């Protein structure tokens, strides 16, 4: 089955450490996205990538970095510069050739930093 | 800029009650409109969509009609079930120039009591 996988589902880190969240898709989608969700809140866009080797900052990119070396993969690094990294992180992709541009989401990674 | 406003929750209903979650939007051009649903601890999944004015999206008993004159896309279901308890997000995506972001509302949490 096609879809988006995120690993791990739960991640614990100590303050001051960088951590990388994995996102892989086998949907052959060009565009990929990272969102952050805080308890009881909506989604905030961190970074997005329309094609391989290209990505743009979203609304809350500070303290995060990404790479897009392969079409299938869009890892997110939460750096020690991110002041409040504890959150639920969602990866998504879109088929930009389709007419409706619906987003496909992964199951999310819950990051806890203490 | 583009925006989506949806009614604040939580919404608490008894099983078999009628559901309406209001959603209005601001956008230039003719965006595609979506409702996504998020069950506890999971990613979002597409519930329904509409790509042009007067289109009705429907799925699993839920419906929403794209009303351009009122810039609205209200979600309705005639008889809710306990299993419908989740967070519902209204969203829009402009197509064409500059339309690589999906704009999400803040989400509305629905509780359905048996």
Tab-separated table of C-alpha atoms in Angstrom:
chain	number	residue	atom	x	y	z
A	1	UNK	CA	0.000	0.000	0.000
A	2	UNK	CA	1.185	3.507	-0.775
A	3	UNK	CA	1.544	5.973	2.006
A	4	UNK	CA	3.752	8.029	4.276
A	5	UNK	CA	5.762	6.558	7.106
A	6	UNK	CA	7.204	8.523	9.997
A	7	UNK	CA	9.550	7.104	12.530
A	8	UNK	CA	9.766	6.790	15.391
A	9	UNK	CA	6.254	7.322	16.747
A	10	UNK	CA	7.599	8.569	20.087
A	11	UNK	CA	10.951	10.265	20.595
A	12	UNK	CA	12.570	11.490	23.783
A	13	UNK	CA	15.602	13.758	23.898
A	14	UNK	CA	17.508	15.834	26.365
A	15	UNK	CA	17.604	19.580	25.974
A	16	UNK	CA	20.537	20.757	23.867
A	17	UNK	CA	20.565	17.741	21.575
A	18	UNK	CA	19.693	17.812	17.902
A	19	UNK	CA	17.224	15.191	16.740
A	20	UNK	CA	16.172	14.057	13.250
A	21	UNK	CA	12.648	12.919	12.419
A	22	UNK	CA	12.210	10.605	9.471
A	23	UNK	CA	9.570	10.946	6.741
A	24	UNK	CA	9.351	8.571	3.770
A	25	UNK	CA	6.675	8.355	1.076
A	26	UNK	CA	6.079	5.855	-1.722
A	27	UNK	CA	3.293	7.826	-3.390
A	28	UNK	CA	5.609	9.351	-6.010
A	29	UNK	CA	4.535	12.820	-4.878
A	30	UNK	CA	6.738	15.791	-5.699
A	31	UNK	CA	5.740	18.053	-2.835
A	32	UNK	CA	6.371	17.295	0.834
A	33	UNK	CA	5.633	19.258	4.008
A	34	UNK	CA	6.417	19.352	7.711
A	35	UNK	CA	3.907	20.655	10.241
A	36	UNK	CA	4.014	21.140	13.969
A	37	UNK	CA	0.942	20.606	16.135
A	38	UNK	CA	0.757	21.659	19.790
A	39	UNK	CA	-1.937	20.344	22.160
A	40	UNK	CA	-5.345	21.672	21.224
A	41	UNK	CA	-3.876	23.696	18.384
A	42	UNK	CA	-4.025	23.640	14.624
A	43	UNK	CA	-1.177	22.912	12.247
A	44	UNK	CA	1.728	25.256	11.672
A	45	UNK	CA	3.926	24.868	8.592
A	46	UNK	CA	7.639	24.428	9.289
A	47	UNK	CA	9.165	23.690	5.864
A	48	UNK	CA	8.003	22.482	2.484
A	49	UNK	CA	9.647	21.136	-0.628
A	50	UNK	CA	8.216	21.198	-4.118
A	51	UNK	CA	10.969	19.200	-5.799
A	52	UNK	CA	14.161	17.350	-4.964
A	53	UNK	CA	17.051	19.559	-3.781
A	54	UNK	CA	14.749	22.500	-3.170
A	55	UNK	CA	12.822	23.575	-0.062
A	56	UNK	CA	11.305	26.721	1.421
A	57	UNK	CA	10.724	27.982	4.929
A	58	UNK	CA	7.233	27.897	6.268
A	59	UNK	CA	5.779	30.021	9.010
A	60	UNK	CA	7.884	28.695	11.913
A	61	UNK	CA	11.204	27.533	10.412
A	62	UNK	CA	13.502	28.943	13.092
A	63	UNK	CA	15.332	26.184	14.941
A	64	UNK	CA	14.567	23.560	12.294
A	65	UNK	CA	16.385	22.311	9.197
A	66	UNK	CA	15.468	19.940	6.367
A	67	UNK	CA	16.980	18.230	3.350
A	68	UNK	CA	15.444	16.784	0.215
A	69	UNK	CA	18.066	14.636	-1.459
A	70	UNK	CA	15.592	12.022	-2.692
A	71	UNK	CA	12.014	12.338	-3.869
A	72	UNK	CA	10.860	9.785	-1.301
A	73	UNK	CA	12.498	11.307	1.755
A	74	UNK	CA	12.169	14.605	3.627
A	75	UNK	CA	13.846	14.399	7.061
A	76	UNK	CA	13.399	17.163	9.627
A	77	UNK	CA	16.097	18.082	12.144
A	78	UNK	CA	15.030	19.804	15.316
A	79	UNK	CA	18.082	21.697	16.493
A	80	UNK	CA	19.040	22.874	19.946
A	81	UNK	CA	18.145	26.385	18.801
A	82	UNK	CA	14.442	25.508	18.803
A	83	UNK	CA	13.188	26.946	22.075
A	84	UNK	CA	10.101	24.793	22.576
A	85	UNK	CA	10.635	21.588	20.603
A	86	UNK	CA	8.163	19.370	22.463
A	87	UNK	CA	5.257	18.848	20.046
A	88	UNK	CA	3.573	16.463	17.620
A	89	UNK	CA	5.226	16.586	14.183
A	90	UNK	CA	3.356	15.670	11.027
A	91	UNK	CA	4.771	15.022	7.584
A	92	UNK	CA	2.585	15.300	4.495
A	93	UNK	CA	2.805	15.095	0.729
A	94	UNK	CA	0.753	16.290	-2.223
A	95	UNK	CA	0.356	15.160	-5.792
A	96	UNK	CA	0.918	18.448	-7.584
A	97	UNK	CA	-0.276	16.976	-10.876
A	98	UNK	CA	-3.741	16.298	-9.509
A	99	UNK	CA	-6.548	18.789	-9.746
A	100	UNK	CA	-7.430	18.970	-6.073
A	101	UNK	CA	-4.078	19.012	-4.210
A	102	UNK	CA	-5.283	17.016	-1.228
A	103	UNK	CA	-2.640	16.316	1.396
A	104	UNK	CA	-1.647	12.847	2.525
A	105	UNK	CA	-0.378	12.685	6.095
A	106	UNK	CA	1.870	10.345	7.978
A	107	UNK	CA	0.967	9.042	11.470
A	108	UNK	CA	3.134	11.654	13.189
A	109	UNK	CA	6.053	11.667	15.628
A	110	UNK	CA	5.561	12.878	19.165
A	111	UNK	CA	8.773	14.525	20.368
A	112	UNK	CA	9.376	15.174	24.032
A	113	UNK	CA	12.413	17.185	25.097
A	114	UNK	CA	13.293	17.417	28.772
B	1	UNK	CA	-3.594	36.583	2.872
B	2	UNK	CA	-5.601	33.409	2.674
B	3	UNK	CA	-7.292	32.241	5.851
B	4	UNK	CA	-9.773	29.721	7.207
B	5	UNK	CA	-12.028	30.303	10.201
B	6	UNK	CA	-13.959	27.498	11.810
B	7	UNK	CA	-16.164	27.342	14.856
B	8	UNK	CA	-14.463	26.826	18.158
B	9	UNK	CA	-14.953	23.631	20.030
B	10	UNK	CA	-15.352	21.438	21.717
B	11	UNK	CA	-18.697	20.406	20.316
B	12	UNK	CA	-20.462	17.803	22.438
B	13	UNK	CA	-23.388	15.856	21.008
B	14	UNK	CA	-25.393	12.788	21.854
B	15	UNK	CA	-25.343	9.840	19.486
B	16	UNK	CA	-27.719	10.284	16.511
B	17	UNK	CA	-27.743	14.076	16.845
B	18	UNK	CA	-27.311	16.389	13.848
B	19	UNK	CA	-23.869	17.896	13.393
B	20	UNK	CA	-22.870	21.211	11.860
B	21	UNK	CA	-19.346	22.620	12.028
B	22	UNK	CA	-19.105	26.029	10.428
B	23	UNK	CA	-16.200	27.007	8.188
B	24	UNK	CA	-15.628	30.243	6.276
B	25	UNK	CA	-12.636	31.215	4.192
B	26	UNK	CA	-10.844	34.162	2.664
B	27	UNK	CA	-8.876	33.584	-0.517
B	28	UNK	CA	-8.263	35.094	-3.904
B	29	UNK	CA	-9.254	33.108	-6.939
B	30	UNK	CA	-10.952	29.762	-6.738
B	31	UNK	CA	-9.424	27.545	-4.069
B	32	UNK	CA	-10.081	23.880	-3.485
B	33	UNK	CA	-11.727	23.249	-0.108
B	34	UNK	CA	-11.249	20.302	2.222
B	35	UNK	CA	-12.321	18.764	5.484
B	36	UNK	CA	-9.747	16.615	7.238
B	37	UNK	CA	-10.310	14.479	10.346
B	38	UNK	CA	-7.779	13.599	13.039
B	39	UNK	CA	-8.394	10.745	15.466
B	40	UNK	CA	-6.476	10.754	18.769
B	41	UNK	CA	-2.743	10.218	18.353
B	42	UNK	CA	-2.923	9.958	14.568
B	43	UNK	CA	-2.201	12.050	11.509
B	44	UNK	CA	-4.887	13.837	9.533
B	45	UNK	CA	-6.855	12.077	6.837
B	46	UNK	CA	-8.985	13.560	4.109
B	47	UNK	CA	-12.700	13.363	4.867
B	48	UNK	CA	-14.097	15.149	1.836
B	49	UNK	CA	-13.279	17.837	-0.703
B	50	UNK	CA	-14.778	20.203	-3.271
B	51	UNK	CA	-12.892	21.871	-6.074
B	52	UNK	CA	-15.371	24.405	-7.472
B	53	UNK	CA	-18.350	26.481	-6.473
B	54	UNK	CA	-21.578	24.573	-5.725
B	55	UNK	CA	-19.741	21.241	-5.591
B	56	UNK	CA	-20.830	18.994	-2.744
B	57	UNK	CA	-18.241	16.765	-1.148
B	58	UNK	CA	-19.483	13.711	0.745
B	59	UNK	CA	-18.029	10.724	2.571
B	60	UNK	CA	-19.123	8.425	5.420
B	61	UNK	CA	-22.371	10.362	5.871
B	62	UNK	CA	-20.620	13.728	6.094
B	63	UNK	CA	-21.369	16.459	3.548
B	64	UNK	CA	-20.161	19.963	2.754
B	65	UNK	CA	-21.114	22.319	-0.079
B	66	UNK	CA	-18.727	24.873	-1.600
B	67	UNK	CA	-20.599	28.192	-1.333
B	68	UNK	CA	-18.700	30.924	-3.098
B	69	UNK	CA	-21.307	33.606	-2.439
B	70	UNK	CA	-20.939	33.151	1.314
B	71	UNK	CA	-17.310	31.880	1.200
B	72	UNK	CA	-18.344	28.927	3.325
B	73	UNK	CA	-17.861	25.164	3.469
B	74	UNK	CA	-19.850	23.965	6.481
B	75	UNK	CA	-19.565	20.310	7.503
B	76	UNK	CA	-22.790	18.424	8.268
B	77	UNK	CA	-23.838	14.940	9.281
B	78	UNK	CA	-27.380	13.857	9.910
B	79	UNK	CA	-26.715	11.338	12.680
B	80	UNK	CA	-23.387	11.201	14.494
B	81	UNK	CA	-21.892	8.121	16.103
B	82	UNK	CA	-19.492	7.729	19.015
B	83	UNK	CA	-16.846	6.733	16.474
B	84	UNK	CA	-17.085	10.216	14.904
B	85	UNK	CA	-15.389	11.711	17.965
B	86	UNK	CA	-12.296	13.410	16.574
B	87	UNK	CA	-10.869	16.790	15.593
B	88	UNK	CA	-12.098	18.206	12.284
B	89	UNK	CA	-10.049	20.668	10.231
B	90	UNK	CA	-11.341	22.848	7.416
B	91	UNK	CA	-8.684	23.760	4.842
B	92	UNK	CA	-8.144	25.486	1.528
B	93	UNK	CA	-5.565	25.257	-1.208
B	94	UNK	CA	-5.256	27.822	-3.936
B	95	UNK	CA	-4.343	26.349	-7.253
B	96	UNK	CA	-2.035	27.982	-9.700
B	97	UNK	CA	0.423	30.749	-8.997
B	98	UNK	CA	1.864	30.660	-5.504
B	99	UNK	CA	-0.496	27.935	-4.406
B	100	UNK	CA	1.820	25.461	-2.758
B	101	UNK	CA	0.515	25.800	0.766
B	102	UNK	CA	-2.597	24.367	2.333
B	103	UNK	CA	-4.162	26.734	4.839
B	104	UNK	CA	-5.793	24.982	7.812
B	105	UNK	CA	-8.355	26.204	10.278
B	106	UNK	CA	-7.664	25.793	13.985
B	107	UNK	CA	-9.671	22.592	14.227
B	108	UNK	CA	-12.921	21.732	16.011
B	109	UNK	CA	-12.981	18.917	18.527
B	110	UNK	CA	-16.150	16.792	18.486
B	111	UNK	CA	-17.219	14.576	21.366
B	112	UNK	CA	-20.123	12.209	20.790
B	113	UNK	CA	-21.725	10.623	23.865
B	114	UNK	CA	-23.448	7.266	23.803
